[in-house]
């Protein structure tokens, strides 16, 4: 009103089952939103500030209904969007493998023999401490992706604690080893230039990156951006100078990829504003 921002406060959380994940009528298909909100509240991430720090899941019968629509539209691929794929059916940090299996089995059955199911890859990544041999066996049974995306973010336990990540560097290495043993190519997200990153943190991250690439992982590199609404919204943008050469060398060998150069430009623009 009169050029002023007016707010009625935060809306009440919705039931995901009450909202379609895409428009069948307009043929605008996309990933099925499985889960909204996230309990971890990592300090760099917008998901909990936009959607609250609690999980709401779409039910299996509703997922089935929308997979059926994908098949009816003669499309083949089922993808999901969730902050943490192995959190499906859970209200806390635990994994309910029976719920994950019910979801994947239903999706596989509905999409039929010529369809494909993707889970544990973008945009439905895995948290490292939730990756176990049992969970990977369940995923393997139903999915068509040959790679997984694991949120690592840093090799420094100190920085992981600062981020409120809720896992350590060792769990990232274990998740990568288990994923490779289960026949997946692990891609690991890292954020470089996090607030307060010291030369020791950089060394710890590059040491972990070296161990992971030896195990067959690829690094999905990001530059830290102070995103609006996050705990680190006022932090200075990240610098990749200490790791630039290393990343370029990894990228040259096909062991790293990502939009980190573009993110540096974006971070500069966000910081200016
Ligand atoms: S980074 Fe992932 S685990 Fe952390 S708050 Fe965001 S969605 Fe949740």
PDB file of C-alpha atoms and ligand atoms in Angstrom:
ATOM      1  CA  UNK A   1       0.000   0.000   0.000  1.00  0.00           C
ATOM      2  CA  UNK A   2       1.315   3.406  -0.997  1.00  0.00           C
ATOM      3  CA  UNK A   3       4.657   1.906  -1.972  1.00  0.00           C
ATOM      4  CA  UNK A   4       5.055   0.119   1.369  1.00  0.00           C
ATOM      5  CA  UNK A   5       5.582  -3.584   1.828  1.00  0.00           C
ATOM      6  CA  UNK A   6       2.709  -5.069   3.787  1.00  0.00           C
ATOM      7  CA  UNK A   7       2.797  -8.592   5.206  1.00  0.00           C
ATOM      8  CA  UNK A   8       0.205 -10.766   6.881  1.00  0.00           C
ATOM      9  CA  UNK A   9       2.870 -12.996   8.383  1.00  0.00           C
ATOM     10  CA  UNK A  10       3.758 -16.522   7.426  1.00  0.00           C
ATOM     11  CA  UNK A  11       1.089 -18.666   5.814  1.00  0.00           C
ATOM     12  CA  UNK A  12       0.068 -21.889   7.556  1.00  0.00           C
ATOM     13  CA  UNK A  13       1.877 -24.966   6.210  1.00  0.00           C
ATOM     14  CA  UNK A  14      -0.114 -26.732   3.502  1.00  0.00           C
ATOM     15  CA  UNK A  15      -0.835 -30.428   2.987  1.00  0.00           C
ATOM     16  CA  UNK A  16       1.182 -31.453  -0.078  1.00  0.00           C
ATOM     17  CA  UNK A  17      -1.523 -33.984  -1.018  1.00  0.00           C
ATOM     18  CA  UNK A  18      -3.943 -31.074  -1.579  1.00  0.00           C
ATOM     19  CA  UNK A  19      -1.792 -29.545  -4.323  1.00  0.00           C
ATOM     20  CA  UNK A  20      -0.810 -30.980  -7.710  1.00  0.00           C
ATOM     21  CA  UNK A  21       2.929 -31.199  -8.396  1.00  0.00           C
ATOM     22  CA  UNK A  22       2.414 -30.080 -12.037  1.00  0.00           C
ATOM     23  CA  UNK A  23      -0.277 -29.104 -14.515  1.00  0.00           C
ATOM     24  CA  UNK A  24      -1.557 -32.026 -16.557  1.00  0.00           C
ATOM     25  CA  UNK A  25      -3.974 -29.771 -18.480  1.00  0.00           C
ATOM     26  CA  UNK A  26      -1.165 -27.433 -19.621  1.00  0.00           C
ATOM     27  CA  UNK A  27       1.206 -30.387 -20.116  1.00  0.00           C
ATOM     28  CA  UNK A  28       3.692 -28.693 -17.798  1.00  0.00           C
ATOM     29  CA  UNK A  29       5.306 -31.716 -16.164  1.00  0.00           C
ATOM     30  CA  UNK A  30       8.182 -31.665 -13.697  1.00  0.00           C
ATOM     31  CA  UNK A  31       9.527 -33.533 -10.689  1.00  0.00           C
ATOM     32  CA  UNK A  32       6.930 -34.626  -8.128  1.00  0.00           C
ATOM     33  CA  UNK A  33       7.427 -32.649  -4.915  1.00  0.00           C
ATOM     34  CA  UNK A  34       7.785 -35.385  -2.304  1.00  0.00           C
ATOM     35  CA  UNK A  35       8.711 -33.412   0.787  1.00  0.00           C
ATOM     36  CA  UNK A  36       8.542 -29.745   1.793  1.00  0.00           C
ATOM     37  CA  UNK A  37      10.530 -28.063   4.587  1.00  0.00           C
ATOM     38  CA  UNK A  38      13.712 -29.341   6.174  1.00  0.00           C
ATOM     39  CA  UNK A  39      14.579 -30.026   9.799  1.00  0.00           C
ATOM     40  CA  UNK A  40      18.332 -29.404   9.505  1.00  0.00           C
ATOM     41  CA  UNK A  41      18.273 -25.680   8.903  1.00  0.00           C
ATOM     42  CA  UNK A  42      21.787 -25.400   7.410  1.00  0.00           C
ATOM     43  CA  UNK A  43      22.871 -21.790   7.734  1.00  0.00           C
ATOM     44  CA  UNK A  44      23.482 -21.241   3.997  1.00  0.00           C
ATOM     45  CA  UNK A  45      20.189 -22.797   2.807  1.00  0.00           C
ATOM     46  CA  UNK A  46      16.877 -21.135   1.936  1.00  0.00           C
ATOM     47  CA  UNK A  47      14.712 -24.263   2.180  1.00  0.00           C
ATOM     48  CA  UNK A  48      13.961 -24.080   5.934  1.00  0.00           C
ATOM     49  CA  UNK A  49      13.433 -20.296   5.881  1.00  0.00           C
ATOM     50  CA  UNK A  50      11.058 -20.532   2.911  1.00  0.00           C
ATOM     51  CA  UNK A  51       9.253 -23.706   3.941  1.00  0.00           C
ATOM     52  CA  UNK A  52       9.885 -24.077   7.706  1.00  0.00           C
ATOM     53  CA  UNK A  53      12.139 -26.449   9.604  1.00  0.00           C
ATOM     54  CA  UNK A  54       9.758 -29.424   9.576  1.00  0.00           C
ATOM     55  CA  UNK A  55       8.985 -32.110   7.005  1.00  0.00           C
ATOM     56  CA  UNK A  56       5.668 -32.568   5.204  1.00  0.00           C
ATOM     57  CA  UNK A  57       5.490 -35.532   2.824  1.00  0.00           C
ATOM     58  CA  UNK A  58       3.217 -36.351  -0.113  1.00  0.00           C
ATOM     59  CA  UNK A  59       1.512 -39.688   0.518  1.00  0.00           C
ATOM     60  CA  UNK A  60       2.242 -42.811  -1.546  1.00  0.00           C
ATOM     61  CA  UNK A  61      -1.329 -43.040  -3.005  1.00  0.00           C
ATOM     62  CA  UNK A  62      -0.990 -39.416  -4.205  1.00  0.00           C
ATOM     63  CA  UNK A  63       2.456 -40.050  -5.687  1.00  0.00           C
ATOM     64  CA  UNK A  64       0.959 -43.056  -7.483  1.00  0.00           C
ATOM     65  CA  UNK A  65      -1.823 -40.875  -8.875  1.00  0.00           C
ATOM     66  CA  UNK A  66       0.645 -38.384 -10.371  1.00  0.00           C
ATOM     67  CA  UNK A  67       2.976 -41.065 -11.740  1.00  0.00           C
ATOM     68  CA  UNK A  68      -0.074 -42.503 -13.509  1.00  0.00           C
ATOM     69  CA  UNK A  69      -0.620 -39.079 -15.108  1.00  0.00           C
ATOM     70  CA  UNK A  70       2.996 -39.007 -16.310  1.00  0.00           C
ATOM     71  CA  UNK A  71       2.503 -42.390 -17.971  1.00  0.00           C
ATOM     72  CA  UNK A  72      -0.869 -41.377 -19.434  1.00  0.00           C
ATOM     73  CA  UNK A  73       0.837 -38.353 -21.019  1.00  0.00           C
ATOM     74  CA  UNK A  74       3.236 -40.821 -22.696  1.00  0.00           C
ATOM     75  CA  UNK A  75       6.230 -39.530 -20.766  1.00  0.00           C
ATOM     76  CA  UNK A  76       8.776 -41.978 -19.391  1.00  0.00           C
ATOM     77  CA  UNK A  77      10.678 -40.372 -16.535  1.00  0.00           C
ATOM     78  CA  UNK A  78       9.659 -39.992 -12.894  1.00  0.00           C
ATOM     79  CA  UNK A  79      11.750 -37.571 -10.840  1.00  0.00           C
ATOM     80  CA  UNK A  80      11.219 -36.238  -7.347  1.00  0.00           C
ATOM     81  CA  UNK A  81      12.041 -33.020  -5.580  1.00  0.00           C
ATOM     82  CA  UNK A  82      12.900 -33.240  -1.906  1.00  0.00           C
ATOM     83  CA  UNK A  83      15.487 -31.678   0.430  1.00  0.00           C
ATOM     84  CA  UNK A  84      16.564 -35.136   1.626  1.00  0.00           C
ATOM     85  CA  UNK A  85      15.464 -38.216  -0.328  1.00  0.00           C
ATOM     86  CA  UNK A  86      16.043 -40.753   2.454  1.00  0.00           C
ATOM     87  CA  UNK A  87      13.973 -38.649   4.874  1.00  0.00           C
ATOM     88  CA  UNK A  88      10.783 -39.685   3.064  1.00  0.00           C
ATOM     89  CA  UNK A  89       8.165 -40.712   5.639  1.00  0.00           C
ATOM     90  CA  UNK A  90      10.227 -39.418   8.575  1.00  0.00           C
ATOM     91  CA  UNK A  91       9.581 -36.480  10.895  1.00  0.00           C
ATOM     92  CA  UNK A  92      13.137 -36.316  12.267  1.00  0.00           C
ATOM     93  CA  UNK A  93      16.649 -37.325  11.226  1.00  0.00           C
ATOM     94  CA  UNK A  94      15.861 -41.042  11.125  1.00  0.00           C
ATOM     95  CA  UNK A  95      15.421 -43.088   7.934  1.00  0.00           C
ATOM     96  CA  UNK A  96      12.220 -45.084   7.389  1.00  0.00           C
ATOM     97  CA  UNK A  97      13.398 -47.494   4.753  1.00  0.00           C
ATOM     98  CA  UNK A  98      10.014 -49.240   4.569  1.00  0.00           C
ATOM     99  CA  UNK A  99       8.394 -45.913   3.575  1.00  0.00           C
ATOM    100  CA  UNK A 100      11.127 -45.240   0.977  1.00  0.00           C
ATOM    101  CA  UNK A 101      10.677 -48.737  -0.471  1.00  0.00           C
ATOM    102  CA  UNK A 102       6.890 -48.402  -0.600  1.00  0.00           C
ATOM    103  CA  UNK A 103       7.275 -45.111  -2.487  1.00  0.00           C
ATOM    104  CA  UNK A 104       9.798 -46.485  -4.993  1.00  0.00           C
ATOM    105  CA  UNK A 105       7.910 -49.750  -5.555  1.00  0.00           C
ATOM    106  CA  UNK A 106       4.667 -47.852  -6.208  1.00  0.00           C
ATOM    107  CA  UNK A 107       6.367 -45.432  -8.615  1.00  0.00           C
ATOM    108  CA  UNK A 108       8.071 -48.264 -10.479  1.00  0.00           C
ATOM    109  CA  UNK A 109       4.812 -50.203 -10.795  1.00  0.00           C
ATOM    110  CA  UNK A 110       2.822 -47.184 -12.023  1.00  0.00           C
ATOM    111  CA  UNK A 111       5.320 -45.971 -14.632  1.00  0.00           C
ATOM    112  CA  UNK A 112       5.488 -49.461 -16.146  1.00  0.00           C
ATOM    113  CA  UNK A 113       8.271 -51.472 -17.776  1.00  0.00           C
ATOM    114  CA  UNK A 114       9.347 -48.812 -20.294  1.00  0.00           C
ATOM    115  CA  UNK A 115       9.393 -45.986 -17.726  1.00  0.00           C
ATOM    116  CA  UNK A 116      12.298 -44.797 -15.620  1.00  0.00           C
ATOM    117  CA  UNK A 117      12.499 -43.787 -11.960  1.00  0.00           C
ATOM    118  CA  UNK A 118      15.192 -41.385 -10.657  1.00  0.00           C
ATOM    119  CA  UNK A 119      15.847 -41.050  -6.931  1.00  0.00           C
ATOM    120  CA  UNK A 120      18.885 -39.843  -4.998  1.00  0.00           C
ATOM    121  CA  UNK A 121      19.939 -37.643  -7.876  1.00  0.00           C
ATOM    122  CA  UNK A 122      19.113 -33.988  -8.621  1.00  0.00           C
ATOM    123  CA  UNK A 123      16.713 -32.698  -7.310  1.00  0.00           C
ATOM    124  CA  UNK A 124      16.404 -35.423  -4.660  1.00  0.00           C
ATOM    125  CA  UNK A 125      19.833 -35.622  -3.043  1.00  0.00           C
ATOM    126  CA  UNK A 126      20.995 -37.803  -0.168  1.00  0.00           C
ATOM    127  CA  UNK A 127      22.394 -36.711   3.178  1.00  0.00           C
ATOM    128  CA  UNK A 128      25.657 -38.592   3.826  1.00  0.00           C
ATOM    129  CA  UNK A 129      24.923 -39.931   7.315  1.00  0.00           C
ATOM    130  CA  UNK A 130      21.709 -41.543   6.004  1.00  0.00           C
ATOM    131  CA  UNK A 131      23.510 -43.540   3.315  1.00  0.00           C
ATOM    132  CA  UNK A 132      23.840 -47.178   4.392  1.00  0.00           C
ATOM    133  CA  UNK A 133      24.344 -50.432   2.473  1.00  0.00           C
ATOM    134  CA  UNK A 134      20.697 -51.336   3.226  1.00  0.00           C
ATOM    135  CA  UNK A 135      19.373 -48.006   1.916  1.00  0.00           C
ATOM    136  CA  UNK A 136      21.482 -48.294  -1.237  1.00  0.00           C
ATOM    137  CA  UNK A 137      20.199 -51.834  -1.852  1.00  0.00           C
ATOM    138  CA  UNK A 138      16.611 -50.561  -1.705  1.00  0.00           C
ATOM    139  CA  UNK A 139      17.377 -47.652  -4.053  1.00  0.00           C
ATOM    140  CA  UNK A 140      19.270 -49.965  -6.450  1.00  0.00           C
ATOM    141  CA  UNK A 141      16.262 -52.301  -6.686  1.00  0.00           C
ATOM    142  CA  UNK A 142      13.958 -49.663  -8.184  1.00  0.00           C
ATOM    143  CA  UNK A 143      15.846 -46.794  -9.821  1.00  0.00           C
ATOM    144  CA  UNK A 144      17.323 -46.149 -13.251  1.00  0.00           C
ATOM    145  CA  UNK A 145      19.974 -43.601 -12.271  1.00  0.00           C
ATOM    146  CA  UNK A 146      23.563 -44.860 -12.205  1.00  0.00           C
ATOM    147  CA  UNK A 147      24.773 -41.907 -10.103  1.00  0.00           C
ATOM    148  CA  UNK A 148      23.851 -40.348  -6.767  1.00  0.00           C
ATOM    149  CA  UNK A 149      24.215 -36.849  -5.371  1.00  0.00           C
ATOM    150  CA  UNK A 150      25.451 -36.612  -1.789  1.00  0.00           C
ATOM    151  CA  UNK A 151      25.550 -33.361   0.199  1.00  0.00           C
ATOM    152  CA  UNK A 152      29.094 -33.042   1.575  1.00  0.00           C
ATOM    153  CA  UNK A 153      29.627 -29.246   1.591  1.00  0.00           C
ATOM    154  CA  UNK A 154      32.995 -29.226   3.424  1.00  0.00           C
ATOM    155  CA  UNK A 155      35.799 -31.512   4.568  1.00  0.00           C
ATOM    156  CA  UNK A 156      36.306 -29.465   7.729  1.00  0.00           C
ATOM    157  CA  UNK A 157      34.421 -30.748  10.780  1.00  0.00           C
ATOM    158  CA  UNK A 158      34.716 -27.290  12.310  1.00  0.00           C
ATOM    159  CA  UNK A 159      33.035 -25.659   9.319  1.00  0.00           C
ATOM    160  CA  UNK A 160      30.395 -28.404   9.110  1.00  0.00           C
ATOM    161  CA  UNK A 161      29.489 -27.622  12.727  1.00  0.00           C
ATOM    162  CA  UNK A 162      29.358 -23.893  11.917  1.00  0.00           C
ATOM    163  CA  UNK A 163      26.965 -24.654   9.042  1.00  0.00           C
ATOM    164  CA  UNK A 164      24.715 -26.737  11.365  1.00  0.00           C
ATOM    165  CA  UNK A 165      25.013 -29.575   8.875  1.00  0.00           C
ATOM    166  CA  UNK A 166      24.504 -32.330  11.433  1.00  0.00           C
ATOM    167  CA  UNK A 167      27.157 -34.684   9.991  1.00  0.00           C
ATOM    168  CA  UNK A 168      30.935 -34.860   9.883  1.00  0.00           C
ATOM    169  CA  UNK A 169      33.487 -35.317   7.111  1.00  0.00           C
ATOM    170  CA  UNK A 170      33.967 -39.005   7.892  1.00  0.00           C
ATOM    171  CA  UNK A 171      30.298 -39.724   7.099  1.00  0.00           C
ATOM    172  CA  UNK A 172      30.788 -38.160   3.648  1.00  0.00           C
ATOM    173  CA  UNK A 173      33.697 -40.498   2.924  1.00  0.00           C
ATOM    174  CA  UNK A 174      31.735 -43.513   4.194  1.00  0.00           C
ATOM    175  CA  UNK A 175      28.704 -42.598   2.024  1.00  0.00           C
ATOM    176  CA  UNK A 176      30.928 -42.294  -1.052  1.00  0.00           C
ATOM    177  CA  UNK A 177      32.642 -45.626  -0.394  1.00  0.00           C
ATOM    178  CA  UNK A 178      29.313 -47.425   0.105  1.00  0.00           C
ATOM    179  CA  UNK A 179      27.781 -45.810  -2.992  1.00  0.00           C
ATOM    180  CA  UNK A 180      30.719 -46.835  -5.163  1.00  0.00           C
ATOM    181  CA  UNK A 181      30.564 -50.380  -3.748  1.00  0.00           C
ATOM    182  CA  UNK A 182      26.855 -50.480  -4.635  1.00  0.00           C
ATOM    183  CA  UNK A 183      27.691 -49.590  -8.255  1.00  0.00           C
ATOM    184  CA  UNK A 184      26.719 -45.899  -8.272  1.00  0.00           C
ATOM    185  CA  UNK A 185      28.907 -42.972  -9.341  1.00  0.00           C
ATOM    186  CA  UNK A 186      28.831 -40.642  -6.318  1.00  0.00           C
ATOM    187  CA  UNK A 187      28.677 -36.904  -7.019  1.00  0.00           C
ATOM    188  CA  UNK A 188      29.398 -34.844  -3.909  1.00  0.00           C
ATOM    189  CA  UNK A 189      28.221 -31.267  -3.382  1.00  0.00           C
ATOM    190  CA  UNK A 190      30.839 -28.925  -1.917  1.00  0.00           C
ATOM    191  CA  UNK A 191      30.452 -25.227  -1.119  1.00  0.00           C
ATOM    192  CA  UNK A 192      33.716 -23.293  -1.312  1.00  0.00           C
ATOM    193  CA  UNK A 193      34.263 -19.922   0.367  1.00  0.00           C
ATOM    194  CA  UNK A 194      31.883 -20.527   3.287  1.00  0.00           C
ATOM    195  CA  UNK A 195      31.866 -17.724   5.909  1.00  0.00           C
ATOM    196  CA  UNK A 196      34.838 -17.959   8.258  1.00  0.00           C
ATOM    197  CA  UNK A 197      36.667 -20.506   6.078  1.00  0.00           C
ATOM    198  CA  UNK A 198      40.306 -20.663   7.199  1.00  0.00           C
ATOM    199  CA  UNK A 199      43.371 -22.064   5.367  1.00  0.00           C
ATOM    200  CA  UNK A 200      43.080 -25.163   7.640  1.00  0.00           C
ATOM    201  CA  UNK A 201      39.446 -25.638   6.553  1.00  0.00           C
ATOM    202  CA  UNK A 202      40.511 -25.379   2.906  1.00  0.00           C
ATOM    203  CA  UNK A 203      43.268 -27.954   3.487  1.00  0.00           C
ATOM    204  CA  UNK A 204      40.812 -30.340   5.196  1.00  0.00           C
ATOM    205  CA  UNK A 205      38.339 -29.980   2.317  1.00  0.00           C
ATOM    206  CA  UNK A 206      40.969 -30.556  -0.374  1.00  0.00           C
ATOM    207  CA  UNK A 207      42.263 -33.610   1.522  1.00  0.00           C
ATOM    208  CA  UNK A 208      38.743 -35.046   1.623  1.00  0.00           C
ATOM    209  CA  UNK A 209      38.192 -34.180  -2.045  1.00  0.00           C
ATOM    210  CA  UNK A 210      41.378 -36.116  -2.896  1.00  0.00           C
ATOM    211  CA  UNK A 211      40.211 -39.198  -0.984  1.00  0.00           C
ATOM    212  CA  UNK A 212      36.732 -39.059  -2.550  1.00  0.00           C
ATOM    213  CA  UNK A 213      37.984 -38.735  -6.112  1.00  0.00           C
ATOM    214  CA  UNK A 214      40.255 -41.745  -5.512  1.00  0.00           C
ATOM    215  CA  UNK A 215      37.109 -43.666  -4.556  1.00  0.00           C
ATOM    216  CA  UNK A 216      35.533 -42.653  -7.882  1.00  0.00           C
ATOM    217  CA  UNK A 217      33.529 -39.587  -6.798  1.00  0.00           C
ATOM    218  CA  UNK A 218      33.057 -36.383  -8.745  1.00  0.00           C
ATOM    219  CA  UNK A 219      32.946 -32.996  -7.047  1.00  0.00           C
ATOM    220  CA  UNK A 220      29.919 -30.798  -7.698  1.00  0.00           C
ATOM    221  CA  UNK A 221      31.464 -27.431  -6.823  1.00  0.00           C
ATOM    222  CA  UNK A 222      29.528 -24.394  -5.624  1.00  0.00           C
ATOM    223  CA  UNK A 223      30.641 -20.919  -4.543  1.00  0.00           C
ATOM    224  CA  UNK A 224      29.068 -19.643  -1.337  1.00  0.00           C
ATOM    225  CA  UNK A 225      26.291 -17.090  -1.910  1.00  0.00           C
ATOM    226  CA  UNK A 226      24.710 -15.084   0.955  1.00  0.00           C
ATOM    227  CA  UNK A 227      21.105 -15.928   0.086  1.00  0.00           C
ATOM    228  CA  UNK A 228      18.210 -13.787   1.339  1.00  0.00           C
ATOM    229  CA  UNK A 229      16.334 -15.269   4.307  1.00  0.00           C
ATOM    230  CA  UNK A 230      19.210 -17.503   5.436  1.00  0.00           C
ATOM    231  CA  UNK A 231      21.203 -17.215   8.669  1.00  0.00           C
ATOM    232  CA  UNK A 232      24.208 -16.199   6.551  1.00  0.00           C
ATOM    233  CA  UNK A 233      22.356 -13.606   4.449  1.00  0.00           C
ATOM    234  CA  UNK A 234      24.699 -10.819   5.612  1.00  0.00           C
ATOM    235  CA  UNK A 235      27.927 -12.821   5.372  1.00  0.00           C
ATOM    236  CA  UNK A 236      30.502 -11.771   2.783  1.00  0.00           C
ATOM    237  CA  UNK A 237      30.368 -13.628  -0.524  1.00  0.00           C
ATOM    238  CA  UNK A 238      32.732 -16.567  -0.908  1.00  0.00           C
ATOM    239  CA  UNK A 239      36.100 -16.498  -2.582  1.00  0.00           C
ATOM    240  CA  UNK A 240      37.380 -19.437  -4.594  1.00  0.00           C
ATOM    241  CA  UNK A 241      40.915 -18.119  -4.985  1.00  0.00           C
ATOM    242  CA  UNK A 242      42.441 -20.701  -2.564  1.00  0.00           C
ATOM    243  CA  UNK A 243      40.936 -23.601  -4.536  1.00  0.00           C
ATOM    244  CA  UNK A 244      40.587 -22.220  -8.073  1.00  0.00           C
ATOM    245  CA  UNK A 245      43.633 -24.015  -9.535  1.00  0.00           C
ATOM    246  CA  UNK A 246      42.730 -27.243  -7.813  1.00  0.00           C
ATOM    247  CA  UNK A 247      39.146 -27.123  -9.112  1.00  0.00           C
ATOM    248  CA  UNK A 248      40.265 -26.349 -12.654  1.00  0.00           C
ATOM    249  CA  UNK A 249      42.671 -29.266 -12.545  1.00  0.00           C
ATOM    250  CA  UNK A 250      39.931 -31.601 -11.244  1.00  0.00           C
ATOM    251  CA  UNK A 251      37.507 -30.307 -13.896  1.00  0.00           C
ATOM    252  CA  UNK A 252      40.121 -30.934 -16.587  1.00  0.00           C
ATOM    253  CA  UNK A 253      40.259 -34.585 -15.491  1.00  0.00           C
ATOM    254  CA  UNK A 254      36.454 -34.873 -15.386  1.00  0.00           C
ATOM    255  CA  UNK A 255      36.449 -35.101 -11.564  1.00  0.00           C
ATOM    256  CA  UNK A 256      34.697 -31.761 -10.900  1.00  0.00           C
ATOM    257  CA  UNK A 257      31.814 -29.877 -12.459  1.00  0.00           C
ATOM    258  CA  UNK A 258      29.417 -27.092 -11.547  1.00  0.00           C
ATOM    259  CA  UNK A 259      28.494 -23.462 -12.056  1.00  0.00           C
ATOM    260  CA  UNK A 260      30.947 -22.008  -9.550  1.00  0.00           C
ATOM    261  CA  UNK A 261      32.173 -19.246 -11.884  1.00  0.00           C
ATOM    262  CA  UNK A 262      28.616 -18.070 -12.552  1.00  0.00           C
ATOM    263  CA  UNK A 263      27.820 -18.323  -8.820  1.00  0.00           C
ATOM    264  CA  UNK A 264      30.753 -16.021  -8.015  1.00  0.00           C
ATOM    265  CA  UNK A 265      29.240 -13.357 -10.302  1.00  0.00           C
ATOM    266  CA  UNK A 266      25.791 -13.881  -8.756  1.00  0.00           C
ATOM    267  CA  UNK A 267      27.218 -13.726  -5.229  1.00  0.00           C
ATOM    268  CA  UNK A 268      28.854 -10.387  -6.076  1.00  0.00           C
ATOM    269  CA  UNK A 269      25.532  -9.031  -7.306  1.00  0.00           C
ATOM    270  CA  UNK A 270      23.600 -10.369  -4.237  1.00  0.00           C
ATOM    271  CA  UNK A 271      26.217  -8.857  -1.888  1.00  0.00           C
ATOM    272  CA  UNK A 272      26.002  -5.455  -3.601  1.00  0.00           C
ATOM    273  CA  UNK A 273      22.250  -5.386  -3.003  1.00  0.00           C
TER     274      UNK A 273
HETATM  275  S1  LIG B   1      21.087 -27.901   2.728  1.00  0.00           S
HETATM  276 FE1  LIG B   1      19.750 -29.686   2.557  1.00  0.00          FE
HETATM  277  S2  LIG B   1      19.783 -30.607   4.613  1.00  0.00           S
HETATM  278 FE2  LIG B   1      20.519 -28.477   4.848  1.00  0.00          FE
HETATM  279  S3  LIG B   1      18.687 -27.275   5.311  1.00  0.00           S
HETATM  280 FE3  LIG B   1      18.982 -27.179   3.096  1.00  0.00          FE
HETATM  281  S4  LIG B   1      17.710 -28.805   2.298  1.00  0.00           S
HETATM  282 FE4  LIG B   1      17.993 -29.215   4.484  1.00  0.00          FE
END
